[in-house]
Each structure stands twice: as C-alpha cells, then as structure tokens.
Coordinates of C-alpha atoms in Angstrom, one line a residue:
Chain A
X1 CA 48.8 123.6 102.9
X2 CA 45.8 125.4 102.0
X3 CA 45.5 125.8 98.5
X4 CA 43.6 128.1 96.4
X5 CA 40.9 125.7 95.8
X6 CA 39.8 125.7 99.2
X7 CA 36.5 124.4 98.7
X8 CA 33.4 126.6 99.8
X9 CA 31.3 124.4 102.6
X10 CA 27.4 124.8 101.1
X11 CA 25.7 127.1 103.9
X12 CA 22.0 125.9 104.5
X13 CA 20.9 129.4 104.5
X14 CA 17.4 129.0 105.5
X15 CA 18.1 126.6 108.5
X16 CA 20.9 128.9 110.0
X17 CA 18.1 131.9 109.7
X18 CA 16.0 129.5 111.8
X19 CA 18.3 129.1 114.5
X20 CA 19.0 133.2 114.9
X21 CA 17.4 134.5 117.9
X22 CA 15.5 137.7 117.3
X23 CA 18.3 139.7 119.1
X24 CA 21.0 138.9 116.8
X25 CA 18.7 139.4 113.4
X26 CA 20.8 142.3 112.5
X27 CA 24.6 140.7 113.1
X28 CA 23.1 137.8 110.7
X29 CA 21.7 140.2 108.4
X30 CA 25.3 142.0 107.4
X31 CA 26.7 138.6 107.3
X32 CA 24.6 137.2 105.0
X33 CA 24.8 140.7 102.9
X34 CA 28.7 140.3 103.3
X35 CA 28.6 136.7 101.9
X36 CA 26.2 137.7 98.6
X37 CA 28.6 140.3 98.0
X38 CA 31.3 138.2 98.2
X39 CA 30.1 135.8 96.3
X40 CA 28.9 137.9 93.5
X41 CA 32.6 139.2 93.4
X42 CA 33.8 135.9 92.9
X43 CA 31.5 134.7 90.4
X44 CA 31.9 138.1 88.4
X45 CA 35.6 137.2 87.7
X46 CA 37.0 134.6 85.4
X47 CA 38.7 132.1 86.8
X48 CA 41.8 132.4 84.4
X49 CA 42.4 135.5 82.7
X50 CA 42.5 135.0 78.7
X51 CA 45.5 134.2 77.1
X52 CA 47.4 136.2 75.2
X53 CA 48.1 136.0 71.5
X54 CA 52.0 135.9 71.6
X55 CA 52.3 134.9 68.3
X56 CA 49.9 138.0 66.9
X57 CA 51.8 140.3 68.9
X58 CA 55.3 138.7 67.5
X59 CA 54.1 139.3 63.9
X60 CA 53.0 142.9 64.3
X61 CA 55.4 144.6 67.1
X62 CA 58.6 145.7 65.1
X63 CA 60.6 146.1 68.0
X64 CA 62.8 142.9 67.9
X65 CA 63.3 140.6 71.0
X66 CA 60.6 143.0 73.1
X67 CA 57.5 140.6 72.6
X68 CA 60.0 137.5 73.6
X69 CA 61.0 139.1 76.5
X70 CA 57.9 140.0 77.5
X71 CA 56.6 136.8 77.0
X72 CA 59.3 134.9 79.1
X73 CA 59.0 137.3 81.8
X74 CA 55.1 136.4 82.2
X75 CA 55.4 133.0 81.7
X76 CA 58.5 133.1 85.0
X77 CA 56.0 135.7 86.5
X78 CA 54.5 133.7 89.8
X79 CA 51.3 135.7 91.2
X80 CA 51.5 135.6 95.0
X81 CA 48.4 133.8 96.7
X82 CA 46.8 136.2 99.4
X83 CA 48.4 134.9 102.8
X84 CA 45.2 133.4 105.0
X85 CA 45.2 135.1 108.1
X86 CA 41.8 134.7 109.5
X87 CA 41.2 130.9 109.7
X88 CA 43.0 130.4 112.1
X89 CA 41.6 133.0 114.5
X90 CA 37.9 131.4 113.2
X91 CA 38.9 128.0 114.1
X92 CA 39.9 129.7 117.7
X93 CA 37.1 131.4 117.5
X94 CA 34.8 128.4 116.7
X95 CA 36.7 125.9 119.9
X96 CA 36.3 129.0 122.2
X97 CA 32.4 129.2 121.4
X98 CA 32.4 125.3 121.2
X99 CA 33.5 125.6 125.0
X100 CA 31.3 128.5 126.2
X101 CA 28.5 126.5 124.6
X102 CA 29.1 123.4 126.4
X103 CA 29.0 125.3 129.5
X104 CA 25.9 127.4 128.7
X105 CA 23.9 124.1 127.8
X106 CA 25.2 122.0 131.4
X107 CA 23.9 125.3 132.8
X108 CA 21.1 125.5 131.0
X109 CA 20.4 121.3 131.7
X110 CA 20.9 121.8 135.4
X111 CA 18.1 124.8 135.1
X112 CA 15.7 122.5 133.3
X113 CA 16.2 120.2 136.1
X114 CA 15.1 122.8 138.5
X115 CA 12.2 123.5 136.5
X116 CA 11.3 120.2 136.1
X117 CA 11.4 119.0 139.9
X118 CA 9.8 122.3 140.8
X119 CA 7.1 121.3 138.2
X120 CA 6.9 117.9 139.5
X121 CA 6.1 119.3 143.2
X122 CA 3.2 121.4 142.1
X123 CA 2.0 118.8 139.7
X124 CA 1.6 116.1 142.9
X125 CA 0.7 119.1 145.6
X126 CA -3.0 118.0 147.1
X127 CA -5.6 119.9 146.0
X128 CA -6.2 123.2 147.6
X129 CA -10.1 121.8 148.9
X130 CA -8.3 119.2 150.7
X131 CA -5.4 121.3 152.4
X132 CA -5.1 123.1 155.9
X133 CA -2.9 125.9 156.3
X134 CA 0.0 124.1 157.9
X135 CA -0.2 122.1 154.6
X136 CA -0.2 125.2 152.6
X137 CA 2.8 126.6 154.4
X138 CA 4.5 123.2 153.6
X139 CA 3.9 123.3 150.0
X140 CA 4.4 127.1 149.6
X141 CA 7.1 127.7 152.3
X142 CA 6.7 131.6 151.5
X143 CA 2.9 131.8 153.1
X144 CA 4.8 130.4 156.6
X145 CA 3.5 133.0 159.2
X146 CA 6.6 134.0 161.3
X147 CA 5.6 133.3 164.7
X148 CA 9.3 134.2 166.3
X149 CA 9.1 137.4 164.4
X150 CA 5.7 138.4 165.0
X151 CA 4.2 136.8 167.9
X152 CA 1.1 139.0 168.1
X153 CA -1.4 138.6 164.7
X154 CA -1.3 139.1 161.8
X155 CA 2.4 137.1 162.4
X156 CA 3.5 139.4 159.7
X157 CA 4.4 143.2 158.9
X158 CA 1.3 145.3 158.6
X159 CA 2.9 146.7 155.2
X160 CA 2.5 143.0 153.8
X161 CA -1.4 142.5 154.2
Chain B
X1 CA -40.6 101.0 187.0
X2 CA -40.7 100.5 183.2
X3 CA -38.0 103.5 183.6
X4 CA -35.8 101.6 185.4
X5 CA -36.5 98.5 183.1
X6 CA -35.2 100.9 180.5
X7 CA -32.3 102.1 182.4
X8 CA -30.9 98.4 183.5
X9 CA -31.6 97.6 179.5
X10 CA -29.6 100.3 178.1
X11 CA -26.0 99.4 179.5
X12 CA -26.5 95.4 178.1
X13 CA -27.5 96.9 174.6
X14 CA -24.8 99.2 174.6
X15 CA -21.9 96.1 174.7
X16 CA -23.7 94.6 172.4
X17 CA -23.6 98.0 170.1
X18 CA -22.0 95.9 166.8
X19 CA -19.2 98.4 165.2
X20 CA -20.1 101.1 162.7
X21 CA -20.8 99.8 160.0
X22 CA -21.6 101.5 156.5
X23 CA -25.7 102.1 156.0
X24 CA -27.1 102.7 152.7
X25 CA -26.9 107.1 153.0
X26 CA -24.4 107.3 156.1
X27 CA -20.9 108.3 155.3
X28 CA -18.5 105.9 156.6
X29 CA -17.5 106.7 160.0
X30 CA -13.6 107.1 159.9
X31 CA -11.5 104.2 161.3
X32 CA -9.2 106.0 163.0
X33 CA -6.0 105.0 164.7
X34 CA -6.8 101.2 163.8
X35 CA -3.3 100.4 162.3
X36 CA 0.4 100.6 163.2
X37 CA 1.1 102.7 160.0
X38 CA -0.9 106.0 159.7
X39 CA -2.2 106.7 155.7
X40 CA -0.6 108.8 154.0
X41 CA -1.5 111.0 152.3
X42 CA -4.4 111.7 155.2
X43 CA -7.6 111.2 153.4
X44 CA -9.6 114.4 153.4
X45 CA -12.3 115.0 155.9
X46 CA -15.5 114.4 154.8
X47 CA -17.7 117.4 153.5
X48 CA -20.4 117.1 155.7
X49 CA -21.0 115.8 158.7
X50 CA -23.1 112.6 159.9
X51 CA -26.6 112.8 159.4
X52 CA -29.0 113.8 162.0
X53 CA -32.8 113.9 162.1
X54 CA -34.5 116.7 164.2
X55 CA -30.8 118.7 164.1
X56 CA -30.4 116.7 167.2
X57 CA -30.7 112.8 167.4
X58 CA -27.9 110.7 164.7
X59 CA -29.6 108.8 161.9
X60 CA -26.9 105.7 163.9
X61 CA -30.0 106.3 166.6
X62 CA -32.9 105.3 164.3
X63 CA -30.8 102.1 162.6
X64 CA -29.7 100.6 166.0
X65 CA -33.3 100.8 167.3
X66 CA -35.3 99.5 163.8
X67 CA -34.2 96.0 163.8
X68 CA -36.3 95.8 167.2
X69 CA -38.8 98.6 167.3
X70 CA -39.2 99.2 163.0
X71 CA -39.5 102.6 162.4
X72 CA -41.6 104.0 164.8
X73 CA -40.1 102.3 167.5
X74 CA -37.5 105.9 168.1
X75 CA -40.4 108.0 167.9
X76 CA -42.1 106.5 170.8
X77 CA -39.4 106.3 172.9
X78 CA -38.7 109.9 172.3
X79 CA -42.4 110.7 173.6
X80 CA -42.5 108.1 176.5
X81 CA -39.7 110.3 177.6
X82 CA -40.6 113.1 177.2
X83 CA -44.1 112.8 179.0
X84 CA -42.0 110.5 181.6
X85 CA -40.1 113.8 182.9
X86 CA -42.8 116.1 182.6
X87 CA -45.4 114.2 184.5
X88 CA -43.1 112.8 187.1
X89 CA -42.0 117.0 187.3
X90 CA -38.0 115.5 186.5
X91 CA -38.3 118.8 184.2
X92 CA -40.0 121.6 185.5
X93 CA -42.0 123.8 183.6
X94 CA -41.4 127.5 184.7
X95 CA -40.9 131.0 183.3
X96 CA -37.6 129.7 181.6
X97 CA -39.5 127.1 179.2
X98 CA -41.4 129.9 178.3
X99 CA -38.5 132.1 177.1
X100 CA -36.7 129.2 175.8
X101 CA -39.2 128.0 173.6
X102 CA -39.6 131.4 172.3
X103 CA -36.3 132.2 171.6
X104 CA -35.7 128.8 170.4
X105 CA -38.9 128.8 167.9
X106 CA -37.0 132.4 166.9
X107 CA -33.8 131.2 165.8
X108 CA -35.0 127.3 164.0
X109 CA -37.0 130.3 161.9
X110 CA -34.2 132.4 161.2
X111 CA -31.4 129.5 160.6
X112 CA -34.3 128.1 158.1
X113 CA -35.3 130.9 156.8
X114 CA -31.5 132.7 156.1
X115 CA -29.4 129.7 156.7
X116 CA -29.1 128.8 152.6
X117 CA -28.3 132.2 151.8
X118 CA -25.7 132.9 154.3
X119 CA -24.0 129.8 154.0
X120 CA -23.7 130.0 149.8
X121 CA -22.1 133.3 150.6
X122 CA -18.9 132.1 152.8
X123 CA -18.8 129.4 150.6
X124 CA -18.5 132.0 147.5
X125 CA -16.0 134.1 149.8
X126 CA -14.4 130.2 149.8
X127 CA -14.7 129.5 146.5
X128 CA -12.7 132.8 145.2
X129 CA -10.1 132.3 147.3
X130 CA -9.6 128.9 145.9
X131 CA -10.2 129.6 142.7
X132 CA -7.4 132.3 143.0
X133 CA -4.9 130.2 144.7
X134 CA -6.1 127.9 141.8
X135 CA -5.0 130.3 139.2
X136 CA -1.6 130.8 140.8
X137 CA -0.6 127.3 140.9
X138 CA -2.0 127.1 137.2
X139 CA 0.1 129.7 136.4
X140 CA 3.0 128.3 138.2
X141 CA 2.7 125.5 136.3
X142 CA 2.2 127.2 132.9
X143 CA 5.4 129.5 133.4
X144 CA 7.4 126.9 134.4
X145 CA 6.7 124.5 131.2
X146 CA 7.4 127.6 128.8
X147 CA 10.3 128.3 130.8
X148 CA 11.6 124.5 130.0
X149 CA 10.7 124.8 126.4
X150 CA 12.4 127.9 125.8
X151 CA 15.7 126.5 127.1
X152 CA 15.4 123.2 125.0
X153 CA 15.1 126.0 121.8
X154 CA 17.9 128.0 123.4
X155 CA 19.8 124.9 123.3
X156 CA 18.4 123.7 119.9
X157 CA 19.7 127.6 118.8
X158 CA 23.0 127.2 120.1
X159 CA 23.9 123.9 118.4
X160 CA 23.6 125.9 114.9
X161 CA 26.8 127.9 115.8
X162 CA 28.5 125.7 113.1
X163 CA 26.9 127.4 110.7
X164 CA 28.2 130.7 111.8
X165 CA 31.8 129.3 111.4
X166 CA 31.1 127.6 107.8
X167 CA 29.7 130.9 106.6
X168 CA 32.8 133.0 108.0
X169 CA 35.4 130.2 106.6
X170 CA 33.3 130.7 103.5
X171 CA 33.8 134.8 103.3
X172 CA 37.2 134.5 104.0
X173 CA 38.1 132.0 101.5
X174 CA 35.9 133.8 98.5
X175 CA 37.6 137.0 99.7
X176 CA 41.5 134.9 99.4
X177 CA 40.4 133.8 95.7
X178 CA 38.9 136.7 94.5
X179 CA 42.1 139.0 95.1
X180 CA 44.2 136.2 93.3
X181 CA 41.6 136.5 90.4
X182 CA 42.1 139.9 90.7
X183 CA 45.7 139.9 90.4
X184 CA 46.1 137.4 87.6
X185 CA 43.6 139.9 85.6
X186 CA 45.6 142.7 86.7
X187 CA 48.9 141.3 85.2
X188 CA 47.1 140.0 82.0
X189 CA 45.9 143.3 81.5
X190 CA 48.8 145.2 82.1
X191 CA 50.9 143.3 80.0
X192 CA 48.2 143.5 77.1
X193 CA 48.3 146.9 77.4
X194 CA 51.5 147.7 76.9
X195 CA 51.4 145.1 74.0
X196 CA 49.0 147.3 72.4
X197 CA 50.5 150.5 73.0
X198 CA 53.3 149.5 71.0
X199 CA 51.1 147.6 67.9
X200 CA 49.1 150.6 67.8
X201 CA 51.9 152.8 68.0
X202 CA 53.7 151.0 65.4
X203 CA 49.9 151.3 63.1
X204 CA 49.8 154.9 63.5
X205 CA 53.6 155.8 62.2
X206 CA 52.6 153.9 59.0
X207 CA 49.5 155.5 58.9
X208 CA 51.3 159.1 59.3
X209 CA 54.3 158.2 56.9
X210 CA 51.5 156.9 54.4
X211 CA 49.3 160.5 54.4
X212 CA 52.5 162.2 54.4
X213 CA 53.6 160.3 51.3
X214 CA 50.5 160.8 49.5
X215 CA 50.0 165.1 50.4
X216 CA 53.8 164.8 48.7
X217 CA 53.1 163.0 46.3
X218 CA 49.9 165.0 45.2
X219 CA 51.8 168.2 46.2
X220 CA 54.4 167.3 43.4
X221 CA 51.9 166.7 40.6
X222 CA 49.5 169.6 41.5
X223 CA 52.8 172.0 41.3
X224 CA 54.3 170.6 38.1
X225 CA 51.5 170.6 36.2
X226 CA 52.5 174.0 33.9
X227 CA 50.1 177.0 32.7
X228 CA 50.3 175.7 29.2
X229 CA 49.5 172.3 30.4
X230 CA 46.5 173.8 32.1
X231 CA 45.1 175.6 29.0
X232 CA 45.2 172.4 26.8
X233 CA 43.5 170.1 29.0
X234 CA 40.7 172.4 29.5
X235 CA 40.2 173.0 25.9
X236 CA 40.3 169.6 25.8
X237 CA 37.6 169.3 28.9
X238 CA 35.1 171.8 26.5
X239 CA 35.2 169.1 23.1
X240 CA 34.5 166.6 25.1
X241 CA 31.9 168.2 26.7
X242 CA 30.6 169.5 23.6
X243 CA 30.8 165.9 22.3
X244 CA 28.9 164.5 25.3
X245 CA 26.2 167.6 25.0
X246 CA 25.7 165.9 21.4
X247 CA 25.3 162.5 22.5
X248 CA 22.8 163.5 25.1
X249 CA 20.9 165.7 23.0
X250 CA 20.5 163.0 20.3
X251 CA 19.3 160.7 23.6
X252 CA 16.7 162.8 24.6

C-alpha cells in the first residue's frame, strides 16, 4: 500500500513553465504557489516529534503509577495516517487527459497534413506571369467566374466587384 | 517578263524553304504539335513577338534571301516592286494615296512618339496586379507555415501534461505527510503538557508549603520575643555601637 514515505517526484519547474501556454499562466501560477506552500509546510515540521523524558517525569511527578500509565498508553497509541483520496481521481485524471491528448494531436497531425499539401500546391503553382485566367481559376478555384449563374458579365454579383 | 521570271521562281523556292531554324537574335519559332505527347507543363509564350524590320516584313524575310542576294538583295526587291506596280499602273495613284499616306505618316508619328509611354503604363497597371496577387500567394504561403509551426508547439505543449500530474501527486502527498506530522506533534504535545501541569503543580505546593513554613516560623519568633528581651538587646545594640564608634574614630 501506499505508505507514508511516498516519495515526492522532482518537478522540473522551469521546463513545465515552458510548456504553459499564455492562457493558462494563471491556473499554473496558483499551482505552483499551492506547491511552495506546501512544501514550506512540510519542511517547517519535524519529522519525529522529540521524545519525551519518561524517566525525568517518573522522578519528579508524585502521583504514583500516572507517568507509567501515561507512558504505556503513548507507546500503544497508533497515529492514524491521513486516508489518500485524491490519487486516484489524478491517476483518472491523468489517463482521461492522456486520451483527449492523443486525440487532439491525430487531429492536430491530420491538420498539419492539410497545411502541408495546401502548402505544397502553392509552392509548385506556375508563376502568375506565365498563367491565363482559366489557369488561375484552376489553381484558385474561388476566382471561377460562374457562368450558369451569371451569364451576362461581370459572371458575378454586382455587390462582389 | 522578269515579273513573271520572278513569279514561276517563287513557288520552286518556297519547297525548298529549309525548316525554321534558330538565327543568332530570332526567338525560336515554337514546334508545335510535333509529338504524340503534348508538354506539360505548356511552356510560356514568348514575350515578344518575332522580329520585323519596317513594322512589316519578318527578319525570316531578310535570312532566307541573304545567302543569295547578301544584304541588300531584300531591299532591291522591295523597290523593283514597288516601281513594277506603279509604272505598270497595277496600283493606282489617286485621291486615296493621298489621304492614306497622310493619315498613315500621322499615326507611325504618334505610335513613335507615345507608343513607350503608353505601353510602360498598362504594363505598370500589369505589374500591380501581379505584384498583388504576388503578395497574396506570399502571404498564403507565410500563414500557412506559421500555422504548421504553431501546431508542432501545441503538440510539443501538450506532451508536458505529465508534469501537471507529478506536481498534483506531489501536493497531495506533502499535504498526507504534513497532517501525520501534525498529529504526531499534536499528541507529543498534549501528552507533555499534561506532564508538566502536574510537575509544576507538584513545584508550586512545595513552594507554598515552604513560604508558609517560613512566615510561621518567623511569626513564632517575632511574637515570643518578650519586652524585657527587647530592652536588653538594644542596650546591648548601643555598647556595641559605642564600641564600634571607638574603633572607627581611632581609624580615622
């Protein structure tokens, strides 16, 4: 099971600031803030707390058998561990996000195609001194005069000259 | 007669016209239509067309006929011609020559005269809308590559979500320890503190039932000592004194 000394995972700091996008500054701001608190919590408290001088005590408090029973009862005494319920909602969180990032990068992949064979075509287009205008309607299909529409010139709405 | 010499002449020369063939200055005439497969892409038109001499008669002209006649050998023809049909009256000259070669001498002025001038401004009219469509494409082009780039660092961004995780794994777990630190102190001090109560209440009884004991005691002695008691110890307090006085007197 999870013990106390679940160890901390180092947290490159500066190469997760990198990889922020300007629009979630702030949500990575109050995390990191959270996380110093946190950790300056942590490191304020002692790891044990200090022992405690039975035998001083047994020598000075004149109440017989009351520094014996207090010390058996703190030795019994078990301290319970906070329960851990958010790790398992983060590792939900994290396979959820793991799936909606897959997605978003096929998506963004098949965009970059797009771009890149869109690219491609204007890159190997003939120059514009060598074209005519059936050419240019080829290579830009959205300067295609309508004929069917407009039969009479311009061959498009007067609103679009 | 040498007319007609010239006439049978010119169909035999014709056949043996040898093809176009690339001169020195010409532009290439364009084989067209000479293969099965047709190029592709078409190879652009050429800027200008073939040269002429006069505005009229092909430069071709003046290369098929300087092999035989050298270079004046067009020129004369030209002339031969030309006084051919006017003395034989094939042309006539009449009112219409007149206008013609007015008009005619009219417009080779104006064309030479005007002709640069117009012609670099439809070529400027030209040239912008090229250089716009120009700048379209270019930034077409330019759009498209930052577009690409910005999705390879969206991608790049989204493959640092681990981090995320790690540094909420992180909280929770420094959150879990430091409330068992905190309880563990808690105890500790809690059970110290009632410790102490008691060692400190056990101090100050001893401390009470020792003033106590003293006031009593000094409570006692103050109260027995008797007024007769009282007389001879101050008498006592004076001789010495006096005795002291002495000492110090003999000192000084």
């Amino acid at each position: 099971m999870a013990g106390r000394r679940a160890a901390l995972k180092a947290v490159d700091w500066a190469a997760f600031a990198e990889r922020v996008p300007p629009n979630q500054r702030a949500m990575f701001n109050a995390l990191k803030t959270r996380n110093d608190a946190l950790t300056a919590r942590l490191a304020a408290l002692p790891e044990k707390p200090p022992a405690i001088d039975w035998a001083f005590y047994k020598a000075n408090v004149a109440k017989a058998g009351m520094v014996d029973e207090f010390q058996k009862k703190f030795s019994a005494l078990k301290v319970p561990e906070p329960v851990d319920t958010q790790t398992a909602k983060i590792d939900a969180q994290e396979k959820e996000t793991a799936k909606s990032t897959a997605e978003y990068i096929q998506a963004s992949k098949a965009r970059i195609a797009q771009y890149e064979q869109e690219l491609q075509k204007l890159k190997s287009m003939i120059p514009f001194e060598q074209m005519t205008y059936e050419d240019l309607s080829e290579a830009f299909p959205e300067t295609k005069l309508n004929k069917e529409k407009y039969p009479y010139w311009p061959h498009k709405s007067i609103a679009d000259l | 007669m040498l007319s007609r010499l010239v006439l049978r002449a010119a169909p035999a020369a014709l056949r043996a016209l040898p093809p176009p063939v690339a001169v020195g200055v010409l532009h290439t005439t364009r084989t067209l239509h000479t293969t099965q497969q047709s190029l592709a892409p078409v190879p652009p038109l050429p800027e200008k067309g073939g040269e002429v001499r006069h505005g009229l008669i092909p430069e071709e002209f003046f290369q098929f006929l300087y092999p035989k006649t050298g270079v004046t050998g067009p020129y004369m023809l030209g002339t031969g011609l030309l006084l051919y049909l006017l003395s034989k009256e094939i042309y006539v000259v009449n009112h219409e020559t007149a206008a013609a070669a007015c008009i005619l001498t009219v417009i080779v002025y104006a064309i030479k005269k005007f002709g640069p001038d117009v012609a670099a401004f439809a070529d400027k009219l030209n040239e912008e809308k090229m250089a716009t469509a120009l700048a379209m494409k270019n930034e077409a082009v330019q759009s498209l590559q930052t577009a690409i780039e910005d999705e390879k660092k969206e991608q790049w961004r989204a493959e640092g979500r681990s981090y995320l995780f790690d540094a909420k794994r992180n909280n929770v777990a420094m959150l879990l320890e430091a409330n068992y630190r905190e309880r563990l102190l808690m105890v500790y001090n809690e059970v110290k503190k009632r410790l102490d109560y008691q060692v400190a209440m056990q101090t100050l009884k001893r401390q009470k039932e020792q003033d106590h004991m003293i006031q009593w005691v000094e409570r006692n002695v103050v109260q027995s000592i008797t007024p007769q008691q009282q007389k001879e110890s101050i008498a006592k307090c004076i001789l010495d004194l006096k005795a002291l006085s002495k000492s110090a007197h003999a000192v000084v």
